[in-house]
């Protein structure tokens, strides 16, 4: 008989679930999913020690536990606070949290450049999503923004420090995934910066994973910079037999036609690198930067992209027809078509049924 | 009223009672021979004959509160220390005194370093720690030499090292210099820095009492707190607790500066009034050139600034005393804090806007940049304050400042965010008309000061 695993109860925004002891509030909320899950800009479940810095995941603890039901005096970082049995947490149901989070988003955007139109991260940028959900259309900041010079920190990666929100994720990658850390944070306060100190110092085999963990466009892939907007490319899951020790060989290829524009690690629904058999699916620089031919990869199929993402536009796996209800409510009587589109439209081609196309419609599908 | 009279009587009985600085002026007290001759290291002799837990109990009974600023009961902090088997414990002395206006620890370490060493040995014995680290502010480089010399003297005379005075207790003491960061005075940033890393505050919990230096249970205490252990052991907790009022027991070092006749370090017994402290010849000796008192920061730059009227009397109309409870009477609405004892006095010629800007600049410069509200918010506040000071501010900027400080406070990893927010909040709360005057008089504010105005007027106390 296996030993029973004791679970504890936590209530987040009036939803109660059972979790294992040692779970953080953020992870419990991710179990529930949806709006209840606080956003996280610096926390990365695959990187030990990350989190607690950006303060976007702050939540209110209305009751500490069943044993000690006192509320916590301050908002807590949900990514670094463990669940206690009987804990009651308020996220979107707390005005204090909404207010503080709006404040944090304003702080994060204060010195962030408004260069989304030319930023490679646009479309898959967590700060963009966060700003969209919590930010205001205008700024109250009337001073010059902090800027830095762009810097190549290795042969494949460009650092655009002006966009950085100092989440520290890339330094954890350097610490935990690569064998030799050559970059970190220099200076402090609002002039703190990610730097290698000596330019172009990063040559590690796994350095490219920094780009994947970067929540904004501060670290960009030099082989992809300005080549394409991500939502114009088509992501497909693919794998290859990679010989680099530690590389999982499973990646997402970002295609346009047959051309591989970019290779990244596969991401899960929280935007983090996926795990395979309990191991995080980091990929090596050879896969990421040097294997850009489709024939080098075994393509598995279209990647699952959330339909809320701009990248999902025009990429359909199957066509789902809406359920026809007229016949049902008319007791089996077929609706009488009042109008044939072809008799009134000069544009449509009567031989082409647009709804049957397994792709987006092109000009060739219409009458000239 | 009765209690006030009792306090007054008590004060006369214990007037000028000095525990830490009693021997500070004896010639040669910096060195071991004189210090020992004057009764030094008696507390270690006494403590080594006691059970460690009894010492912790004694410190608890004394009511000693942390002298670094937060005022947390020291005995309680000691009793929180985890004691797992086979894991070393550490005592760390926080000598990273960097709060603007605070210089009491410097005085102690510079003139009577042995009292700190003595207190630390006792504390270390009580906590079962065999290694003590003094993390000293980098700018105090000459004091590092003084401490190193004193430690060597103590070691030579058998107060440090193996088998101290035949008791079987081993203890080593090390001095580590910081590299010039205010943030390293925050205890977890201090530990990071001591471990040789970037001085970023850690996310708590775990607290240092569970996981501190190199992941081991650690107690971090201020210099003055550790020195205060000496009189507690020498005289007994009950005697120590008799000094002071209520939960403010013992004596406190106050570093007084600003517009006063006699800036310096004063040891007070926490029964005197703020008024007496500023005006009596025994202490600050009044304000120079016949000027009037406008405002004061009673406990180091982070605590709320108070206008003269609220400083001298509480909102209830009672005389405000120099102790933890009285200084914080009225909460942040009408009170302040004892803090670290950095007493900064501002006379009628001082500009509150400029003063607040100076503090905001300090906090912007010292923020570690780890968490977003503090990193971005402190710089924003500084820029707005500078533009108001230069006559370029708008009326909406004052509300904006209020909103920024509100969004920093309580939302950061460490208390530096709060420390940056409070001075701005208090300045707007009490001196809003001075800010408005700056906005409404963009030219005049460059050549003139707002002056004293109504800030010293008696406060109406509703009956």
PDB file of N, CA and C in Angstrom, chain A residues 51-55 58 74-75 80 99-100 103-104 106-108 110-111 140-143 146 165-166 168 185-192, chain B residues 180-181 198 200 203 364-373 375-377 379-380 383-384 394 400 403-404 406-408 410-413 418:
ATOM      1  N   UNK A  51      12.680  34.827  -9.196  1.00  0.00           N
ATOM      2  CA  UNK A  51      11.420  35.322  -8.655  1.00  0.00           C
ATOM      3  C   UNK A  51      11.586  36.282  -7.509  1.00  0.00           C
ATOM      4  N   UNK A  52      10.472  36.915  -7.169  1.00  0.00           N
ATOM      5  CA  UNK A  52      10.443  37.850  -6.044  1.00  0.00           C
ATOM      6  C   UNK A  52      10.857  39.262  -6.390  1.00  0.00           C
ATOM      7  N   UNK A  53      11.360  39.472  -7.601  1.00  0.00           N
ATOM      8  CA  UNK A  53      11.956  40.764  -7.913  1.00  0.00           C
ATOM      9  C   UNK A  53      11.017  41.754  -8.598  1.00  0.00           C
ATOM     10  N   UNK A  54      10.249  41.242  -9.577  1.00  0.00           N
ATOM     11  CA  UNK A  54       9.486  42.195 -10.389  1.00  0.00           C
ATOM     12  C   UNK A  54       8.270  42.738  -9.655  1.00  0.00           C
ATOM     13  N   UNK A  55       7.737  42.004  -8.736  1.00  0.00           N
ATOM     14  CA  UNK A  55       6.595  42.376  -7.902  1.00  0.00           C
ATOM     15  C   UNK A  55       5.263  42.423  -8.659  1.00  0.00           C
ATOM     16  N   UNK A  58       2.378  40.039  -6.948  1.00  0.00           N
ATOM     17  CA  UNK A  58       1.940  40.314  -5.577  1.00  0.00           C
ATOM     18  C   UNK A  58       0.479  39.918  -5.389  1.00  0.00           C
ATOM     19  N   UNK A  74       1.432  42.761   4.611  1.00  0.00           N
ATOM     20  CA  UNK A  74       1.791  43.326   3.308  1.00  0.00           C
ATOM     21  C   UNK A  74       1.371  42.366   2.209  1.00  0.00           C
ATOM     22  N   UNK A  75       1.318  42.866   0.994  1.00  0.00           N
ATOM     23  CA  UNK A  75       1.114  41.975  -0.141  1.00  0.00           C
ATOM     24  C   UNK A  75       2.370  41.104  -0.257  1.00  0.00           C
ATOM     25  N   UNK A  80       7.154  33.290  -4.507  1.00  0.00           N
ATOM     26  CA  UNK A  80       8.124  32.860  -3.509  1.00  0.00           C
ATOM     27  C   UNK A  80       7.485  32.609  -2.147  1.00  0.00           C
ATOM     28  N   UNK A  99      -4.380  47.589  -7.523  1.00  0.00           N
ATOM     29  CA  UNK A  99      -3.747  48.897  -7.421  1.00  0.00           C
ATOM     30  C   UNK A  99      -2.219  48.767  -7.435  1.00  0.00           C
ATOM     31  N   UNK A 100      -1.720  47.835  -6.619  1.00  0.00           N
ATOM     32  CA  UNK A 100      -0.266  47.658  -6.552  1.00  0.00           C
ATOM     33  C   UNK A 100       0.271  47.162  -7.893  1.00  0.00           C
ATOM     34  N   UNK A 103       0.560  49.773 -10.351  1.00  0.00           N
ATOM     35  CA  UNK A 103       1.733  50.571 -10.017  1.00  0.00           C
ATOM     36  C   UNK A 103       3.004  49.921 -10.519  1.00  0.00           C
ATOM     37  N   UNK A 104       3.131  48.611 -10.304  1.00  0.00           N
ATOM     38  CA  UNK A 104       4.332  47.893 -10.735  1.00  0.00           C
ATOM     39  C   UNK A 104       4.466  47.961 -12.260  1.00  0.00           C
ATOM     40  N   UNK A 106       3.349  50.250 -14.203  1.00  0.00           N
ATOM     41  CA  UNK A 106       3.775  51.603 -14.542  1.00  0.00           C
ATOM     42  C   UNK A 106       5.279  51.766 -14.313  1.00  0.00           C
ATOM     43  N   UNK A 107       5.776  51.224 -13.195  1.00  0.00           N
ATOM     44  CA  UNK A 107       7.209  51.308 -12.917  1.00  0.00           C
ATOM     45  C   UNK A 107       8.022  50.561 -13.979  1.00  0.00           C
ATOM     46  N   UNK A 108       7.529  49.391 -14.376  1.00  0.00           N
ATOM     47  CA  UNK A 108       8.271  48.593 -15.357  1.00  0.00           C
ATOM     48  C   UNK A 108       8.313  49.293 -16.712  1.00  0.00           C
ATOM     49  N   UNK A 110       8.166  52.524 -17.127  1.00  0.00           N
ATOM     50  CA  UNK A 110       8.681  53.882 -16.979  1.00  0.00           C
ATOM     51  C   UNK A 110       9.857  54.162 -17.905  1.00  0.00           C
ATOM     52  N   UNK A 111      10.820  53.284 -17.857  1.00  0.00           N
ATOM     53  CA  UNK A 111      12.021  53.490 -18.659  1.00  0.00           C
ATOM     54  C   UNK A 111      12.086  52.546 -19.847  1.00  0.00           C
ATOM     55  N   UNK A 140       2.702  59.018 -17.077  1.00  0.00           N
ATOM     56  CA  UNK A 140       2.804  60.193 -16.212  1.00  0.00           C
ATOM     57  C   UNK A 140       4.261  60.625 -16.069  1.00  0.00           C
ATOM     58  N   UNK A 141       5.132  59.927 -16.785  1.00  0.00           N
ATOM     59  CA  UNK A 141       6.574  60.177 -16.661  1.00  0.00           C
ATOM     60  C   UNK A 141       6.993  61.205 -17.701  1.00  0.00           C
ATOM     61  N   UNK A 142       7.614  62.271 -17.256  1.00  0.00           N
ATOM     62  CA  UNK A 142       7.918  63.353 -18.194  1.00  0.00           C
ATOM     63  C   UNK A 142       9.399  63.646 -18.307  1.00  0.00           C
ATOM     64  N   UNK A 143      10.203  62.679 -18.020  1.00  0.00           N
ATOM     65  CA  UNK A 143      11.643  62.926 -18.065  1.00  0.00           C
ATOM     66  C   UNK A 143      12.288  62.035 -19.114  1.00  0.00           C
ATOM     67  N   UNK A 146      15.883  56.238 -19.567  1.00  0.00           N
ATOM     68  CA  UNK A 146      17.227  55.672 -19.437  1.00  0.00           C
ATOM     69  C   UNK A 146      17.570  54.904 -20.717  1.00  0.00           C
ATOM     70  N   UNK A 165      14.258  44.665 -18.094  1.00  0.00           N
ATOM     71  CA  UNK A 165      13.534  44.968 -16.853  1.00  0.00           C
ATOM     72  C   UNK A 165      14.219  44.340 -15.641  1.00  0.00           C
ATOM     73  N   UNK A 166      15.457  43.920 -15.805  1.00  0.00           N
ATOM     74  CA  UNK A 166      16.273  43.362 -14.725  1.00  0.00           C
ATOM     75  C   UNK A 166      15.574  42.247 -13.951  1.00  0.00           C
ATOM     76  N   UNK A 168      16.689  39.238 -13.963  1.00  0.00           N
ATOM     77  CA  UNK A 168      17.794  38.364 -13.541  1.00  0.00           C
ATOM     78  C   UNK A 168      17.710  36.953 -14.125  1.00  0.00           C
ATOM     79  N   UNK A 185      25.062  41.253 -13.243  1.00  0.00           N
ATOM     80  CA  UNK A 185      24.550  42.617 -13.094  1.00  0.00           C
ATOM     81  C   UNK A 185      25.698  43.493 -12.613  1.00  0.00           C
ATOM     82  N   UNK A 186      25.921  44.599 -13.282  1.00  0.00           N
ATOM     83  CA  UNK A 186      26.878  45.566 -12.744  1.00  0.00           C
ATOM     84  C   UNK A 186      26.112  46.830 -12.355  1.00  0.00           C
ATOM     85  N   UNK A 187      26.718  47.626 -11.480  1.00  0.00           N
ATOM     86  CA  UNK A 187      26.093  48.843 -10.958  1.00  0.00           C
ATOM     87  C   UNK A 187      24.806  48.526 -10.203  1.00  0.00           C
ATOM     88  N   UNK A 188      24.160  49.570  -9.747  1.00  0.00           N
ATOM     89  CA  UNK A 188      22.976  49.318  -8.915  1.00  0.00           C
ATOM     90  C   UNK A 188      21.889  50.349  -9.203  1.00  0.00           C
ATOM     91  N   UNK A 189      20.731  50.113  -8.586  1.00  0.00           N
ATOM     92  CA  UNK A 189      19.616  51.038  -8.711  1.00  0.00           C
ATOM     93  C   UNK A 189      19.164  51.173 -10.147  1.00  0.00           C
ATOM     94  N   UNK A 190      18.763  52.398 -10.532  1.00  0.00           N
ATOM     95  CA  UNK A 190      18.197  52.560 -11.872  1.00  0.00           C
ATOM     96  C   UNK A 190      19.275  52.576 -12.956  1.00  0.00           C
ATOM     97  N   UNK A 191      20.554  52.502 -12.555  1.00  0.00           N
ATOM     98  CA  UNK A 191      21.578  52.376 -13.585  1.00  0.00           C
ATOM     99  C   UNK A 191      22.196  50.978 -13.596  1.00  0.00           C
ATOM    100  N   UNK A 192      21.570  50.051 -12.869  1.00  0.00           N
ATOM    101  CA  UNK A 192      22.043  48.665 -12.907  1.00  0.00           C
ATOM    102  C   UNK A 192      21.896  48.120 -14.322  1.00  0.00           C
TER     103      UNK A 192
ATOM    104  N   UNK B 180      30.955  50.232   0.247  1.00  0.00           N
ATOM    105  CA  UNK B 180      30.304  51.512   0.018  1.00  0.00           C
ATOM    106  C   UNK B 180      28.884  51.449  -0.476  1.00  0.00           C
ATOM    107  N   UNK B 181      28.093  50.529   0.083  1.00  0.00           N
ATOM    108  CA  UNK B 181      26.688  50.476  -0.316  1.00  0.00           C
ATOM    109  C   UNK B 181      25.793  50.532   0.913  1.00  0.00           C
ATOM    110  N   UNK B 198      27.053  39.949  -4.727  1.00  0.00           N
ATOM    111  CA  UNK B 198      26.445  41.264  -4.888  1.00  0.00           C
ATOM    112  C   UNK B 198      25.460  41.480  -3.737  1.00  0.00           C
ATOM    113  N   UNK B 200      22.552  42.157  -2.743  1.00  0.00           N
ATOM    114  CA  UNK B 200      21.109  42.267  -2.955  1.00  0.00           C
ATOM    115  C   UNK B 200      20.383  41.659  -1.758  1.00  0.00           C
ATOM    116  N   UNK B 203      15.058  37.398  -0.378  1.00  0.00           N
ATOM    117  CA  UNK B 203      13.612  37.366  -0.211  1.00  0.00           C
ATOM    118  C   UNK B 203      13.306  36.563   1.053  1.00  0.00           C
ATOM    119  N   UNK B 364      17.688  57.055  -4.301  1.00  0.00           N
ATOM    120  CA  UNK B 364      17.795  56.633  -5.692  1.00  0.00           C
ATOM    121  C   UNK B 364      19.186  56.036  -5.937  1.00  0.00           C
ATOM    122  N   UNK B 365      20.174  56.723  -5.389  1.00  0.00           N
ATOM    123  CA  UNK B 365      21.551  56.281  -5.603  1.00  0.00           C
ATOM    124  C   UNK B 365      21.841  54.965  -4.911  1.00  0.00           C
ATOM    125  N   UNK B 366      21.170  54.707  -3.791  1.00  0.00           N
ATOM    126  CA  UNK B 366      21.489  53.535  -2.985  1.00  0.00           C
ATOM    127  C   UNK B 366      20.582  52.341  -3.240  1.00  0.00           C
ATOM    128  N   UNK B 367      19.521  52.517  -4.018  1.00  0.00           N
ATOM    129  CA  UNK B 367      18.647  51.391  -4.317  1.00  0.00           C
ATOM    130  C   UNK B 367      19.455  50.314  -5.040  1.00  0.00           C
ATOM    131  N   UNK B 368      19.231  49.046  -4.682  1.00  0.00           N
ATOM    132  CA  UNK B 368      20.041  47.990  -5.300  1.00  0.00           C
ATOM    133  C   UNK B 368      19.564  47.706  -6.720  1.00  0.00           C
ATOM    134  N   UNK B 369      18.330  48.074  -7.023  1.00  0.00           N
ATOM    135  CA  UNK B 369      17.824  47.881  -8.388  1.00  0.00           C
ATOM    136  C   UNK B 369      17.253  46.512  -8.626  1.00  0.00           C
ATOM    137  N   UNK B 370      17.055  45.762  -7.567  1.00  0.00           N
ATOM    138  CA  UNK B 370      16.572  44.403  -7.731  1.00  0.00           C
ATOM    139  C   UNK B 370      15.072  44.369  -8.009  1.00  0.00           C
ATOM    140  N   UNK B 371      14.293  45.097  -7.227  1.00  0.00           N
ATOM    141  CA  UNK B 371      12.851  45.047  -7.469  1.00  0.00           C
ATOM    142  C   UNK B 371      12.340  46.347  -8.065  1.00  0.00           C
ATOM    143  N   UNK B 372      11.368  46.188  -8.945  1.00  0.00           N
ATOM    144  CA  UNK B 372      10.979  47.307  -9.809  1.00  0.00           C
ATOM    145  C   UNK B 372      10.444  48.550  -9.089  1.00  0.00           C
ATOM    146  N   UNK B 373       9.585  48.438  -8.062  1.00  0.00           N
ATOM    147  CA  UNK B 373       9.048  49.676  -7.500  1.00  0.00           C
ATOM    148  C   UNK B 373      10.146  50.602  -6.978  1.00  0.00           C
ATOM    149  N   UNK B 375      13.517  50.455  -7.722  1.00  0.00           N
ATOM    150  CA  UNK B 375      14.468  50.837  -8.764  1.00  0.00           C
ATOM    151  C   UNK B 375      13.938  51.998  -9.591  1.00  0.00           C
ATOM    152  N   UNK B 376      12.699  51.900 -10.020  1.00  0.00           N
ATOM    153  CA  UNK B 376      12.152  52.917 -10.913  1.00  0.00           C
ATOM    154  C   UNK B 376      11.538  54.079 -10.124  1.00  0.00           C
ATOM    155  N   UNK B 377      10.883  53.734  -9.003  1.00  0.00           N
ATOM    156  CA  UNK B 377      10.157  54.759  -8.247  1.00  0.00           C
ATOM    157  C   UNK B 377      11.065  55.788  -7.595  1.00  0.00           C
ATOM    158  N   UNK B 379      13.987  56.897  -8.518  1.00  0.00           N
ATOM    159  CA  UNK B 379      14.519  57.835  -9.512  1.00  0.00           C
ATOM    160  C   UNK B 379      13.453  58.811  -9.975  1.00  0.00           C
ATOM    161  N   UNK B 380      12.253  58.315 -10.101  1.00  0.00           N
ATOM    162  CA  UNK B 380      11.143  59.162 -10.548  1.00  0.00           C
ATOM    163  C   UNK B 380      10.867  60.259  -9.508  1.00  0.00           C
ATOM    164  N   UNK B 383      13.488  62.983  -9.581  1.00  0.00           N
ATOM    165  CA  UNK B 383      13.368  63.912 -10.712  1.00  0.00           C
ATOM    166  C   UNK B 383      12.232  64.899 -10.491  1.00  0.00           C
ATOM    167  N   UNK B 384      11.114  64.418  -9.976  1.00  0.00           N
ATOM    168  CA  UNK B 384       9.988  65.324  -9.729  1.00  0.00           C
ATOM    169  C   UNK B 384      10.344  66.338  -8.656  1.00  0.00           C
ATOM    170  N   UNK B 394       4.646  71.278 -11.287  1.00  0.00           N
ATOM    171  CA  UNK B 394       3.217  71.553 -11.481  1.00  0.00           C
ATOM    172  C   UNK B 394       2.485  71.120 -10.214  1.00  0.00           C
ATOM    173  N   UNK B 400       1.155  63.400  -7.678  1.00  0.00           N
ATOM    174  CA  UNK B 400       1.868  62.310  -8.337  1.00  0.00           C
ATOM    175  C   UNK B 400       2.916  61.722  -7.395  1.00  0.00           C
ATOM    176  N   UNK B 403       1.320  59.572  -4.948  1.00  0.00           N
ATOM    177  CA  UNK B 403       0.914  58.298  -5.522  1.00  0.00           C
ATOM    178  C   UNK B 403       2.116  57.369  -5.725  1.00  0.00           C
ATOM    179  N   UNK B 404       3.253  57.918  -6.126  1.00  0.00           N
ATOM    180  CA  UNK B 404       4.444  57.079  -6.350  1.00  0.00           C
ATOM    181  C   UNK B 404       4.903  56.479  -5.033  1.00  0.00           C
ATOM    182  N   UNK B 406       3.271  55.938  -2.420  1.00  0.00           N
ATOM    183  CA  UNK B 406       2.260  54.988  -1.946  1.00  0.00           C
ATOM    184  C   UNK B 406       2.435  53.634  -2.631  1.00  0.00           C
ATOM    185  N   UNK B 407       2.837  53.686  -3.905  1.00  0.00           N
ATOM    186  CA  UNK B 407       2.984  52.430  -4.646  1.00  0.00           C
ATOM    187  C   UNK B 407       4.330  51.749  -4.405  1.00  0.00           C
ATOM    188  N   UNK B 408       5.272  52.476  -3.834  1.00  0.00           N
ATOM    189  CA  UNK B 408       6.541  51.833  -3.467  1.00  0.00           C
ATOM    190  C   UNK B 408       6.394  51.181  -2.098  1.00  0.00           C
ATOM    191  N   UNK B 410       5.764  49.215   1.022  1.00  0.00           N
ATOM    192  CA  UNK B 410       5.181  47.909   1.321  1.00  0.00           C
ATOM    193  C   UNK B 410       5.228  46.932   0.164  1.00  0.00           C
ATOM    194  N   UNK B 411       5.615  47.390  -1.021  1.00  0.00           N
ATOM    195  CA  UNK B 411       5.601  46.485  -2.177  1.00  0.00           C
ATOM    196  C   UNK B 411       6.988  46.039  -2.606  1.00  0.00           C
ATOM    197  N   UNK B 412       7.981  46.291  -1.763  1.00  0.00           N
ATOM    198  CA  UNK B 412       9.351  45.963  -2.163  1.00  0.00           C
ATOM    199  C   UNK B 412       9.884  44.777  -1.351  1.00  0.00           C
ATOM    200  N   UNK B 413      11.034  44.266  -1.786  1.00  0.00           N
ATOM    201  CA  UNK B 413      11.634  43.110  -1.111  1.00  0.00           C
ATOM    202  C   UNK B 413      12.124  43.495   0.283  1.00  0.00           C
ATOM    203  N   UNK B 418      10.468  51.306   1.632  1.00  0.00           N
ATOM    204  CA  UNK B 418       9.718  52.062   2.632  1.00  0.00           C
ATOM    205  C   UNK B 418      10.522  53.275   3.083  1.00  0.00           C
TER     206      UNK B 418
END
